[in-house]
Amino acid sequence: MVLGLDQNEWEKQATKVWGAFLDRFPYEKFSSLALDEYFLGGGGRDNFSWWLEQGTKLLGSISGGTCAKFLIYKPKGEGKELKISSSLPQDPKEAFTELKTFILSIASFSRAKDLDSLKDLENKYFGPAVFWKIAFLYQDPKDPWIYPVFSISAFRNIFKKSPKVDTSSQGQELLAKKYKDTAFWDASFLINDYLDNFLWISAQDLAVELGFEAVGGKDEGREETLKSQLFSHESGKLFLVTKDSKNLKIYTPSLPSELRKLLGEENVEIYEYSSQEERASFLNQVEELRQGKVILRLTFKELSSFDTFLKAYIDEDVPLKGEPMMPPEVEEILKLLKFKKNVVLQGAPGTGKTFLVPDIVCAVCGKYTTGASRGKVIEEFRKLQNEGRVIFCTFHPSFDYEDFVEGYKPAEDLEESSDKLTLEVRPGVIRQICEKILSKENSSLDASVPLIRDNVSVWKVSLCKTRENPLRDKCLEENFISIGYTEQDKDITDWATVTNGKSSLKAFYERMQKGDVVLSCYSSTETDAVGIITGEPEWDDDLGDYPRKRAVKWIYKRKKSEAPLNIEELNDGKQLTLSAIYELKFSSARLRQFLEEKGVLSKEAQHLSSKREVEPFVLVIDEINRGNVAKIFGELITLLESDKRKGQLTEVAITLPYSHTEFRLPPNLYILGTMNTADRSIGMMDYALRRRFAFFKVCPKKLNVPGFNSKLFEEVSSLFVSNLEAPFEPSQYLSPEYDPLDVWIGHSYFIETKEMPIAERFKYEILPILEEYLADGILQPHAKQRILEIKDSLAA
């Protein structure tokens, strides 16, 4: 059975769905597809991305992850901006044109049965599941050759460990050999039937094989799609295994820290269940898993990871004896980052400093998987970028404080055209990522921090007009704020077309964040309500002339028998103006203190209890020493140290010079820099900044990868070091004034590719560096003869 269907019914429905897809998105007309017909999140289901994931699920699932896997998408919620993967141009039209061209290439090669060309495209743009789903759908339905299996994990489940499957194209080739004498639809049904039950059946067999004993049976009354079995071991360890869809879920009362690390924190969650859940009756039969006790739930998508878990669960030393979680240098850098918060990777050109960044970022953010391929690491890194948890910037001589922290820039949201240039304070790179962190914290109002948080924006909002009015009453009663401007489009896509209320509308849609504070304007000097933004912008036709609304949690509302709060003193003697929405200048902390002093908000009422894990964010600074680092960081140098971060015992806050706002560095912000030590055109970092960063030297090394020319690497390395193992000794050719690790040409220069044979790499990349080293005195004069010998040996 596949999705509850027998073979005949599945084939009948699958071919019908396939035909419907091709009718909706025919290959011949795909080049004219409009952008809003492609992406998810546009408000409807009739788009290409939805059809790939949901509309054609009978033909193989690619569910899981986020809509970011389609590269161009809109997050859920009205008013969200279109998101574009960093691998594509950031202009929507250019991005979609490039993506359509790529999809048409996949389709063309699929129709031509050109597997080699598909292999060449396989690791570009899409992940393997989306890529091969497109290839499958655009093959000739009358002569199909690509099977409805798309992810690498599915192929690994089919072929287990022999042979090891590293790409989906390899999996397709193996299936073609395995089922060469079987009709396509017969084979496809057998494959999917096997995958539907593979993990569940194999997991039970594996548990018994390793000495676990099945206890009890399947919980009665459970749906057939969900199966459960309890296993115990003579060591006293036990677990409950359930099958949900195509994943295994393991419930266990405890797990050693090394095992949690081995599995990856994203696969381990603390699980507290209620009596209403269907699995509760079965879990309650086991004392250690009984309701009310905190247990762990583990998720497995592959049998191999479940195998590793069981062996390690019996013998906790297994993970320590096996291969490490990540490369040793990544593990060491991770420890440095968690301790110091700020790390610079330093080394000569070609040592792989920037190459290491995705691995390190994924490790910091808990997205690193044991044995993950480079493609998988990059995929996770891009997801983190799309989520805003990683920001990448490059320092250069023109980069300054105004770009990094904050500065005056031309205003973007003038109400109407004017000959006068208006400037506004705009956040720089580090303020932007700190605001993202703050926004993330504020997106969940059940965190154990004040409801009125530090460092959030405070907004004035007019509810229709001042004094009493029906809209004000409705907003306060039903917990929302509402503004009008109905002459503007419901969905504003081009701000240049907005002729009225641009400043208020941009504040409402783009600048206001969940967690920000709003003050209801009762009069020019009074407020009758204070609330916290809890929702995204919405459109409600029932609100008449004021249909644009956002959900609010009111934490102070004036009783009808009381006078409104006079906030003139709080607002530095200024009166509130007529604009529907604008940001007030006083801080949220000052407002909280004001409300407490007025007795309308108790301190106890400002806290909610919750256990919330803070997500790490990473600021990557490439070429950190190419800028004037002391000038760029300015007074932020004080905040860099880990014990000066927000929430620490010796926390330090500064007042920013342009916005005059209080600023702290969050404890979950990590700064990762790269520094080319051979670049002599700029100065090194000063001592004050060096004390606040840890420096990790990335050294050249032999690589065990296809195309690496070990012989040439050894010959060129002999110009810098006399031995290739640490501790490194300087070569006779190197000037004694230089540390070899600062100038020794890195291993990436010695990898040959189809596009760049090693002889050309030497001629156009390596040799110019060596000649420059000779001219600058880094290499001594007699090194010239040795370079000529290396050049001649390469030509021979």
PDB file of C-alpha atoms in Angstrom, residues 53-54 57 61-65 69:
ATOM      1  CA  GLU A  53       5.159  19.943  -2.856  1.00  0.00           C
ATOM      2  CA  GLN A  54       1.460  19.294  -2.261  1.00  0.00           C
ATOM      3  CA  LYS A  57       2.463  14.391  -3.437  1.00  0.00           C
ATOM      4  CA  SER A  61       7.003  13.603  -1.348  1.00  0.00           C
ATOM      5  CA  ILE A  62       9.340  16.561  -0.958  1.00  0.00           C
ATOM      6  CA  SER A  63       7.604  17.810   2.199  1.00  0.00           C
ATOM      7  CA  GLY A  64       9.661  19.146   5.070  1.00  0.00           C
ATOM      8  CA  GLY A  65      11.756  22.212   5.758  1.00  0.00           C
ATOM      9  CA  LYS A  69      13.724  25.534  -0.559  1.00  0.00           C
TER      10      LYS A  69
END
